[in-house]
Coordinates of N, CA and C and ligand atoms in Angstrom, one line a residue:
M111 N 99.2 104.9 111.6 CA 100.1 105.1 110.4 C 99.2 105.8 109.3
K112 N 100.1 106.4 108.5 CA 99.4 107.2 107.3 C 100.0 106.7 106.0
L113 N 99.1 106.4 105.0 CA 99.6 106.0 103.7 C 99.1 106.9 102.7
Y114 N 100.1 107.5 102.2 CA 99.8 108.5 101.0 C 99.7 107.7 99.8
V115 N 98.7 108.1 98.9 CA 98.4 107.4 97.8 C 97.9 108.4 96.6
T116 N 97.8 107.9 95.4 CA 96.8 108.5 94.5 C 96.0 107.3 94.0
Y117 N 94.7 107.6 93.7 CA 93.8 106.5 93.4 C 94.1 105.8 91.9
T118 N 95.0 106.4 91.3 CA 95.3 105.9 89.9 C 96.5 105.1 89.9
S119 N 97.4 105.4 90.9 CA 98.7 104.6 90.9 C 98.7 103.1 91.3
P120 N 99.2 102.3 90.3 CA 99.2 100.8 90.6 C 100.0 100.5 91.8
Y121 N 101.0 101.2 92.0 CA 101.9 100.9 93.1 C 101.2 101.2 94.5
A122 N 100.5 102.4 94.6 CA 99.8 102.8 95.7 C 98.7 101.7 95.9
R123 N 98.2 101.2 94.8 CA 97.0 100.2 94.9 C 97.6 98.9 95.6
L124 N 98.8 98.5 95.2 CA 99.4 97.3 95.8 C 99.3 97.5 97.3
A125 N 99.8 98.6 97.8 CA 99.9 99.0 99.3 C 98.5 98.9 99.8
R126 N 97.5 99.6 99.1 CA 96.1 99.5 99.6 C 95.5 98.1 99.8
I127 N 96.0 97.3 98.8 CA 95.4 95.9 98.8 C 96.0 95.2 100.0
V128 N 97.3 95.4 100.3 CA 98.0 94.7 101.4 C 97.4 95.2 102.7
V129 N 97.0 96.4 102.8 CA 96.4 97.0 104.1 C 95.0 96.2 104.2
I130 N 94.2 95.9 103.1 CA 93.0 95.2 103.3 C 93.3 93.6 103.6
E131 N 94.1 93.2 102.9 CA 94.4 91.7 103.0 C 94.9 91.3 104.5
K132 N 95.7 92.3 105.0 CA 96.2 92.1 106.4 C 95.4 92.7 107.5
A133 N 94.2 93.0 107.0 CA 93.2 93.6 108.1 C 93.8 94.8 109.0
L134 N 94.3 95.7 108.2 CA 95.1 96.8 108.9 C 94.4 98.1 108.8
E135 N 93.0 98.0 108.2 CA 92.3 99.2 107.9 C 92.2 100.2 109.1
D136 N 92.0 99.7 110.2 CA 91.8 100.5 111.4 C 93.1 101.2 111.8
R137 N 94.3 100.7 111.3 CA 95.5 101.2 111.8 C 96.2 102.0 110.8
V138 N 95.7 102.0 109.5 CA 96.3 102.8 108.4 C 95.4 103.8 107.8
E139 N 95.7 105.0 108.0 CA 94.8 106.1 107.3 C 95.3 106.3 105.9
I140 N 94.3 106.3 105.0 CA 94.7 106.5 103.6 C 94.5 107.9 103.2
I141 N 95.4 108.5 102.7 CA 95.5 110.0 102.4 C 95.8 110.2 101.0
E142 N 95.0 111.0 100.2 CA 95.3 111.2 98.8 C 96.4 112.3 98.7
A143 N 97.4 112.1 98.0 CA 98.5 113.1 97.9 C 98.3 113.8 96.6
K144 N 98.8 115.1 96.5 CA 98.8 115.7 95.2 C 100.2 115.6 94.7
T145 N 100.3 114.7 93.7 CA 101.7 114.5 93.0 C 101.8 115.3 91.8
R146 N 102.9 115.4 91.2 CA 103.1 116.1 90.0 C 102.6 117.5 89.9
T147 N 102.7 118.3 91.0 CA 102.2 119.6 91.1 C 103.3 120.4 91.6
A148 N 103.7 121.5 90.9 CA 104.8 122.4 91.5 C 104.2 123.0 92.8
G149 N 105.1 123.0 93.9 CA 104.8 123.4 95.1 C 103.8 122.6 95.9
S150 N 103.5 121.4 95.6 CA 102.5 120.7 96.3 C 102.9 120.6 97.8
P151 N 102.1 120.7 98.7 CA 102.4 120.5 100.2 C 102.9 119.1 100.4
Y152 N 102.5 118.1 99.5 CA 103.0 116.8 99.8 C 104.5 116.6 99.7
Y153 N 105.2 117.5 99.0 CA 106.7 117.5 99.0 C 107.4 117.7 100.3
Q154 N 106.5 118.4 101.3 CA 107.1 118.5 102.7 C 107.0 117.2 103.4
I155 N 106.1 116.4 102.9 CA 106.0 115.1 103.6 C 106.8 114.1 103.0
N156 N 106.8 113.9 101.6 CA 107.7 113.0 101.0 C 108.5 113.8 99.9
P157 N 109.7 114.1 100.1 CA 110.4 114.9 99.2 C 110.5 114.4 97.8
S158 N 110.5 113.0 97.6 CA 110.5 112.5 96.3 C 109.2 112.7 95.6
G159 N 108.2 113.0 96.2 CA 106.9 113.3 95.6 C 106.1 112.1 95.1
R160 N 106.7 110.9 95.3 CA 106.1 109.6 94.7 C 105.2 109.0 95.8
V161 N 104.2 108.3 95.2 CA 103.4 107.4 96.1 C 103.6 106.0 95.7
P162 N 103.3 105.0 96.5 CA 102.9 105.2 97.9 C 104.0 105.6 98.9
Y163 N 103.6 106.2 99.9 CA 104.6 106.7 101.1 C 103.7 106.3 102.4
L164 N 104.5 105.6 103.2 CA 103.9 105.2 104.5 C 104.7 106.0 105.6
V165 N 103.9 106.6 106.5 CA 104.5 107.2 107.7 C 104.0 106.3 108.9
D166 N 105.0 105.9 109.6 CA 104.6 104.9 110.7 C 104.3 105.6 112.0
N167 N 103.9 104.8 113.1 CA 103.4 105.6 114.2 C 104.5 106.4 114.9
A168 N 105.7 106.1 114.7 CA 106.9 107.0 115.1 C 107.0 108.2 114.4
G169 N 106.4 108.4 113.1 CA 106.5 109.5 112.3 C 107.7 109.2 111.2
V170 N 108.1 108.0 111.2 CA 109.1 107.7 110.2 C 108.6 107.3 108.8
G171 N 109.1 107.9 107.8 CA 108.3 107.6 106.4 C 109.2 106.6 105.7
M172 N 108.6 105.9 104.8 CA 109.2 105.0 103.8 C 108.5 105.1 102.5
E173 N 109.2 104.9 101.5 CA 108.5 104.8 100.1 C 108.9 103.6 99.4
D174 N 108.2 103.3 98.3 CA 108.3 102.3 97.4 C 107.4 101.1 97.9
S175 N 106.5 100.7 96.9 CA 105.5 99.6 97.2 C 106.1 98.3 97.7
Q176 N 107.4 98.1 97.1 CA 107.9 96.8 97.5 C 108.3 96.8 99.1
L177 N 108.9 97.8 99.5 CA 109.2 98.0 100.9 C 108.0 98.1 101.8
I178 N 107.0 99.0 101.4 CA 105.8 99.3 102.2 C 105.0 97.9 102.3
C179 N 104.9 97.3 101.1 CA 104.0 96.0 101.3 C 104.6 95.0 102.2
A180 N 106.0 94.9 102.1 CA 106.8 93.9 103.0 C 106.7 94.4 104.5
Y181 N 106.7 95.7 104.7 CA 106.6 96.1 106.1 C 105.3 95.9 106.6
L182 N 104.1 96.2 105.9 CA 102.8 96.0 106.3 C 102.6 94.5 106.5
D183 N 103.0 93.7 105.7 CA 102.9 92.3 105.7 C 103.6 91.7 106.9
S184 N 104.7 92.3 107.4 CA 105.5 91.8 108.5 C 104.9 92.2 109.9
L185 N 103.9 93.1 109.9 CA 103.5 93.7 111.2 C 103.0 92.6 112.2
D186 N 102.2 91.7 111.6 CA 101.6 90.6 112.6 C 102.5 89.5 112.9
G187 N 103.9 89.5 112.4 CA 104.8 88.4 112.6 C 104.3 87.3 111.7
K188 N 103.5 87.4 110.7 CA 103.1 86.2 110.0 C 103.0 86.6 108.6
P189 N 104.1 87.0 108.0 CA 104.1 87.5 106.6 C 103.5 86.4 105.6
R190 N 102.7 86.9 104.8 CA 102.1 86.0 103.8 C 102.6 86.2 102.4
F191 N 103.0 87.4 102.2 CA 103.4 87.9 100.8 C 104.9 87.8 100.6
L192 N 105.7 88.1 101.6 CA 107.2 88.0 101.5 C 107.7 87.5 102.8
N193 N 108.2 86.3 102.8 CA 108.7 85.7 104.2 C 110.1 85.8 104.2
P194 N 110.7 86.7 105.0 CA 112.2 86.8 105.1 C 112.9 85.6 105.6
L195 N 112.2 84.9 106.4 CA 112.7 83.7 107.0 C 112.9 82.4 106.1
R196 N 112.2 82.5 105.0 CA 112.3 81.4 104.0 C 113.5 81.6 103.2
E197 N 114.0 80.6 102.7 CA 115.0 80.6 101.7 C 114.6 81.3 100.5
P198 N 115.4 82.2 99.8 CA 114.8 82.9 98.6 C 114.4 81.9 97.6
D199 N 113.1 82.1 97.1 CA 112.4 81.2 96.1 C 112.8 81.9 94.7
W200 N 113.8 81.5 94.1 CA 114.2 82.2 92.9 C 113.3 82.0 91.7
V201 N 112.6 80.9 91.7 CA 111.6 80.6 90.6 C 110.4 81.6 90.7
Y202 N 110.0 81.8 92.0 CA 108.9 82.7 92.3 C 109.3 84.1 92.1
L203 N 110.5 84.4 92.7 CA 110.9 85.9 92.5 C 111.2 86.4 91.3
R204 N 111.5 85.3 90.2 CA 111.7 85.7 88.9 C 110.4 86.2 88.3
L205 N 109.3 85.6 88.7 CA 108.0 85.9 88.2 C 107.5 87.3 88.8
E206 N 107.9 87.5 90.1 CA 107.5 88.8 90.8 C 108.1 89.9 90.0
F207 N 109.4 89.8 89.8 CA 110.1 90.8 89.3 C 109.8 91.1 87.7
A208 N 109.4 90.1 87.1 CA 108.8 90.2 85.7 C 107.5 91.0 85.8
A209 N 106.7 90.7 86.6 CA 105.5 91.4 86.8 C 105.7 92.8 87.2
R210 N 106.6 93.1 88.0 CA 107.0 94.5 88.4 C 107.5 95.2 87.2
S211 N 108.4 94.5 86.3 CA 108.8 95.1 85.2 C 107.7 95.5 84.1
M212 N 106.7 94.6 84.1 CA 105.6 94.8 83.2 C 104.8 96.0 83.7
C213 N 104.6 96.2 84.9 CA 103.8 97.2 85.6 C 104.6 98.6 85.4
D214 N 105.9 98.5 85.5 CA 106.8 99.8 85.2 C 106.5 100.3 83.9
G215 N 106.6 99.3 83.0 CA 106.4 99.7 81.5 C 105.0 100.4 81.3
I216 N 104.0 99.8 81.8 CA 102.7 100.3 81.7 C 102.6 101.7 82.4
S217 N 103.1 101.9 83.5 CA 103.3 103.2 84.2 C 103.9 104.2 83.3
V218 N 104.9 103.8 82.5 CA 105.6 104.8 81.7 C 104.7 105.3 80.6
W219 N 103.9 104.3 80.0 CA 103.0 104.6 79.0 C 101.9 105.6 79.4
T220 N 101.3 105.3 80.7 CA 100.3 106.2 81.2 C 100.9 107.6 81.6
R221 N 102.1 107.6 82.0 CA 102.7 108.9 82.3 C 102.9 109.7 81.1
E222 N 103.4 109.0 80.0 CA 103.5 109.7 78.8 C 102.3 110.1 78.2
M223 N 101.1 109.4 78.4 CA 99.9 109.8 77.8 C 99.2 110.9 78.7
S224 N 99.6 111.1 80.0 CA 99.1 112.2 80.7 C 99.7 113.6 80.3
R225 N 100.7 113.5 79.5 CA 101.4 114.8 79.0 C 100.4 115.4 77.8
P226 N 100.6 116.8 77.7 CA 99.9 117.3 76.5 C 100.3 116.5 75.4
A227 N 99.3 116.4 74.3 CA 99.6 115.6 73.1 C 100.8 115.9 72.4
S228 N 101.1 117.3 72.4 CA 102.2 117.8 71.6 C 103.5 117.3 72.3
E229 N 103.5 117.0 73.6 CA 104.8 116.7 74.4 C 105.1 115.2 74.3
R230 N 104.1 114.4 74.0 CA 104.2 112.9 74.0 C 105.2 112.4 73.0
S231 N 106.0 111.4 73.3 CA 106.9 110.7 72.5 C 106.3 109.5 71.8
P232 N 106.1 109.6 70.4 CA 105.5 108.4 69.8 C 106.5 107.2 70.0
T233 N 107.8 107.5 70.1 CA 108.8 106.4 70.2 C 108.6 105.7 71.6
V234 N 108.5 106.5 72.6 CA 108.4 105.9 73.9 C 107.1 105.2 74.1
L235 N 105.9 105.7 73.5 CA 104.7 105.0 73.5 C 104.7 103.7 72.8
A236 N 105.3 103.6 71.7 CA 105.4 102.5 70.8 C 106.3 101.4 71.6
H237 N 107.4 101.9 72.2 CA 108.2 101.0 72.9 C 107.5 100.3 74.0
E238 N 106.7 101.1 74.8 CA 106.0 100.5 76.0 C 104.9 99.6 75.5
V239 N 104.1 99.9 74.3 CA 103.2 99.0 73.8 C 103.7 97.7 73.5
A240 N 104.8 97.8 72.8 CA 105.4 96.5 72.4 C 106.0 95.6 73.6
R241 N 106.5 96.4 74.7 CA 107.0 95.7 75.9 C 105.7 95.0 76.6
S242 N 104.7 95.7 76.6 CA 103.5 95.2 77.3 C 103.0 94.0 76.6
Q243 N 103.0 94.0 75.3 CA 102.6 92.8 74.5 C 103.5 91.6 74.8
R244 N 104.8 91.9 74.8 CA 105.8 90.7 75.1 C 105.6 90.2 76.5
M245 N 105.5 91.1 77.5 CA 105.2 90.6 78.8 C 103.9 89.9 78.9
A246 N 102.9 90.3 78.3 CA 101.7 89.7 78.4 C 101.9 88.2 77.9
D247 N 102.7 88.1 76.8 CA 102.9 86.8 76.2 C 103.7 85.9 77.2
V248 N 104.5 86.5 78.0 CA 105.4 85.8 79.0 C 104.4 85.1 80.1
F249 N 103.5 86.0 80.5 CA 102.6 85.6 81.5 C 101.5 84.6 81.1
E250 N 101.2 84.8 79.7 CA 100.2 83.7 79.2 C 100.8 82.4 79.3
G251 N 102.1 82.4 79.1 CA 103.0 81.0 79.1 C 103.1 80.5 80.5
C252 N 103.0 81.3 81.5 CA 103.4 80.8 82.9 C 102.2 81.0 84.0
V253 N 101.1 81.6 83.5 CA 100.0 81.9 84.6 C 99.4 80.6 85.0
A254 N 99.5 79.5 84.3 CA 99.0 78.3 84.7 C 99.9 77.5 85.7
D255 N 101.1 78.0 85.7 CA 102.0 77.4 86.6 C 101.5 77.5 88.1
P256 N 101.7 76.3 88.9 CA 101.2 76.3 90.2 C 101.7 77.6 91.1
L257 N 102.9 78.1 90.9 CA 103.1 79.4 91.6 C 102.2 80.5 91.4
M258 N 101.7 80.5 90.1 CA 100.8 81.7 89.9 C 99.2 81.2 90.2
Q259 N 99.1 80.0 90.5 CA 97.8 79.6 90.9 C 97.6 79.4 92.4
G260 N 98.7 79.3 93.1 CA 98.6 78.9 94.6 C 98.2 80.1 95.4
A261 N 98.6 80.0 96.7 CA 98.3 81.2 97.6 C 98.8 82.5 97.1
L262 N 97.9 83.5 97.5 CA 98.1 84.8 97.0 C 99.6 85.3 97.3
R263 N 100.3 85.8 96.4 CA 101.5 86.4 96.7 C 101.7 87.7 95.9
M264 N 102.9 88.4 96.2 CA 103.0 89.8 95.5 C 102.9 89.6 93.9
A265 N 103.5 88.5 93.4 CA 103.6 88.4 91.9 C 102.1 88.4 91.4
H266 N 101.2 87.8 92.1 CA 99.8 87.7 91.6 C 99.2 89.1 91.7
L267 N 99.3 89.9 92.8 CA 99.0 91.2 92.9 C 99.4 92.1 91.8
I268 N 100.7 92.0 91.7 CA 101.3 93.0 90.7 C 100.8 92.7 89.4
L269 N 100.7 91.5 88.9 CA 100.3 91.1 87.7 C 98.9 91.5 87.4
A270 N 98.0 91.3 88.3 CA 96.6 91.7 88.2 C 96.4 93.2 88.1
V271 N 97.1 93.8 89.0 CA 97.0 95.3 89.0 C 97.6 96.0 87.8
A272 N 98.6 95.4 87.2 CA 99.2 95.8 85.9 C 98.2 95.6 84.8
L273 N 97.5 94.5 84.7 CA 96.6 94.1 83.7 C 95.4 95.0 83.7
E274 N 95.0 95.2 85.0 CA 93.7 96.2 85.1 C 94.1 97.6 84.8
R275 N 95.4 97.9 85.1 CA 95.7 99.4 84.8 C 95.8 99.7 83.3
A276 N 96.4 98.6 82.7 CA 96.5 98.7 81.2 C 95.2 98.8 80.5
R277 N 94.2 98.0 81.0 CA 92.9 98.0 80.4 C 92.3 99.4 80.8
K278 N 92.3 99.8 82.0 CA 91.6 100.9 82.5 C 92.1 102.2 81.7
C279 N 93.4 102.3 81.5 CA 94.0 103.5 81.0 C 94.0 103.5 79.5
G280 N 93.6 102.5 78.9 CA 93.4 102.4 77.4 C 94.6 102.0 76.6
L281 N 95.5 101.3 77.4 CA 96.7 100.8 76.7 C 96.3 99.6 75.8
D282 N 95.7 98.7 76.6 CA 95.2 97.5 75.8 C 94.5 96.5 76.9
S283 N 93.6 95.7 76.3 CA 93.1 94.7 77.1 C 94.1 93.5 76.9
L284 N 95.0 93.4 77.7 CA 96.1 92.3 77.5 C 95.8 91.0 77.6
T285 N 94.4 90.7 78.1 CA 93.9 89.3 78.4 C 93.3 88.9 77.0
D286 N 92.9 89.9 76.2 CA 92.3 89.5 74.9 C 93.2 88.7 74.1
G287 N 92.7 87.5 73.6 CA 93.5 86.6 72.8 C 94.6 85.8 73.6
R288 N 94.4 85.8 74.8 CA 95.3 85.2 75.7 C 94.4 84.3 76.7
P289 N 94.1 83.2 76.4 CA 93.1 82.4 77.1 C 93.5 82.1 78.5
Q290 N 94.8 81.8 78.7 CA 95.3 81.5 80.2 C 95.2 82.7 81.0
L291 N 95.6 83.8 80.6 CA 95.5 85.1 81.2 C 94.0 85.5 81.6
A292 N 93.2 85.3 80.5 CA 91.8 85.5 80.6 C 91.1 84.8 81.6
S293 N 91.5 83.5 81.7 CA 90.7 82.6 82.7 C 91.3 82.8 84.2
W294 N 92.5 83.2 84.2 CA 93.3 83.6 85.5 C 92.6 84.9 86.2
M295 N 92.5 85.8 85.4 CA 92.3 87.2 85.8 C 90.9 87.4 86.7
P296 N 89.8 86.7 86.4 CA 88.6 86.8 87.2 C 88.9 86.4 88.7
S297 N 89.8 85.4 88.9 CA 90.0 85.0 90.3 C 90.7 86.0 91.1
M298 N 91.3 86.9 90.3 CA 92.1 88.1 91.0 C 91.1 89.3 91.1
S299 N 90.5 89.6 90.0 CA 89.5 90.8 90.0 C 88.3 90.6 90.9
D300 N 88.0 89.3 91.3 CA 86.9 89.2 92.2 C 87.3 89.2 93.7
L301 N 88.6 89.3 94.0 CA 88.9 89.4 95.4 C 88.4 90.7 95.9
P302 N 87.8 90.7 97.2 CA 87.4 91.8 97.8 C 88.4 93.0 97.9
S303 N 89.7 92.6 98.1 CA 90.8 93.6 98.2 C 91.0 94.3 96.9
M304 N 90.8 93.5 95.7 CA 90.9 94.1 94.3 C 89.8 94.9 94.0
Q305 N 88.5 94.5 94.4 CA 87.3 95.2 94.0 C 87.3 96.6 94.8
R306 N 87.7 96.6 96.1 CA 87.7 97.7 96.9 C 88.6 98.7 96.4
T307 N 89.7 98.3 95.8 CA 90.7 99.3 95.3 C 90.7 99.6 94.0
A308 N 89.6 99.1 93.2 CA 89.6 99.2 91.6 C 89.5 100.7 91.3
Q309 N 90.1 101.1 90.3 CA 90.0 102.5 89.8 C 88.5 102.8 89.4
P310 N 88.0 103.9 89.9 CA 86.6 104.1 89.5 C 86.5 104.4 88.0
Ligands
GSH451 N1 108.9 101.9 92.3 C1 108.0 102.7 92.9 C2 107.3 103.5 91.8 C3 106.3 104.5 92.4 C4 105.8 105.4 91.4 O1 106.3 105.6 90.2 N2 104.7 106.3 91.7 C5 104.1 107.1 90.7 C6 102.6 106.9 90.6 S1 102.4 105.3 89.7 C7 104.3 108.6 91.3 O2 104.3 108.8 92.5 N3 104.7 109.6 90.5 C8 104.6 110.9 90.9 C9 106.0 111.6 90.5 O3 106.8 111.0 89.9 O4 106.1 112.7 90.9 C10 107.1 101.9 93.8 O5 107.1 100.7 93.6 O6 106.4 102.4 94.7

């Protein structure tokens, strides 16, 4: 299989983490895609131009970290991160999708900042800064919850990747002044799969 990524994308990082967590490294080739470039040859592979994008052994492609992570997780018949056979766990899912929403906002901020300074919208930037602070407060309030402390699940990965992305790209160190998040984060950052996919 081929997994197309960029090394700055938090969504591609989630797929790279699941490749490591599920011991799929010898089955999944990681390929850096050229995104956001007119005429990129990558658009012939994935017309949407987004990463991550997984091409399976039959040559069939799929996009979106949520789908790709669930697919990779299911390959051994023992899904750890998303178990379709379990009853939906709405309390957990609420956290996962809140973390995804926080990650989306941080990505909007980084995308805006990657534009030439004269093309950036101060309104969009301020909106996303405020959103990231509110969402960090939400997780400060629930990261000590057993669901966020127990076995590793997508909500943990998404929140940790989002927090690291916010710090790395200069949005904010969202763990500062938030003692629960600050004490939770090292247990995630120290994971080999997080360390091996960390943005240089
Ligand atoms: N919901 C998607 C978001 C993917 C996404 O936005 N990827 C960005 C990188 S962070 C991208 O590929 N941008 C290139 C473009 O928009 O052309 C997912 O979870 O995979």
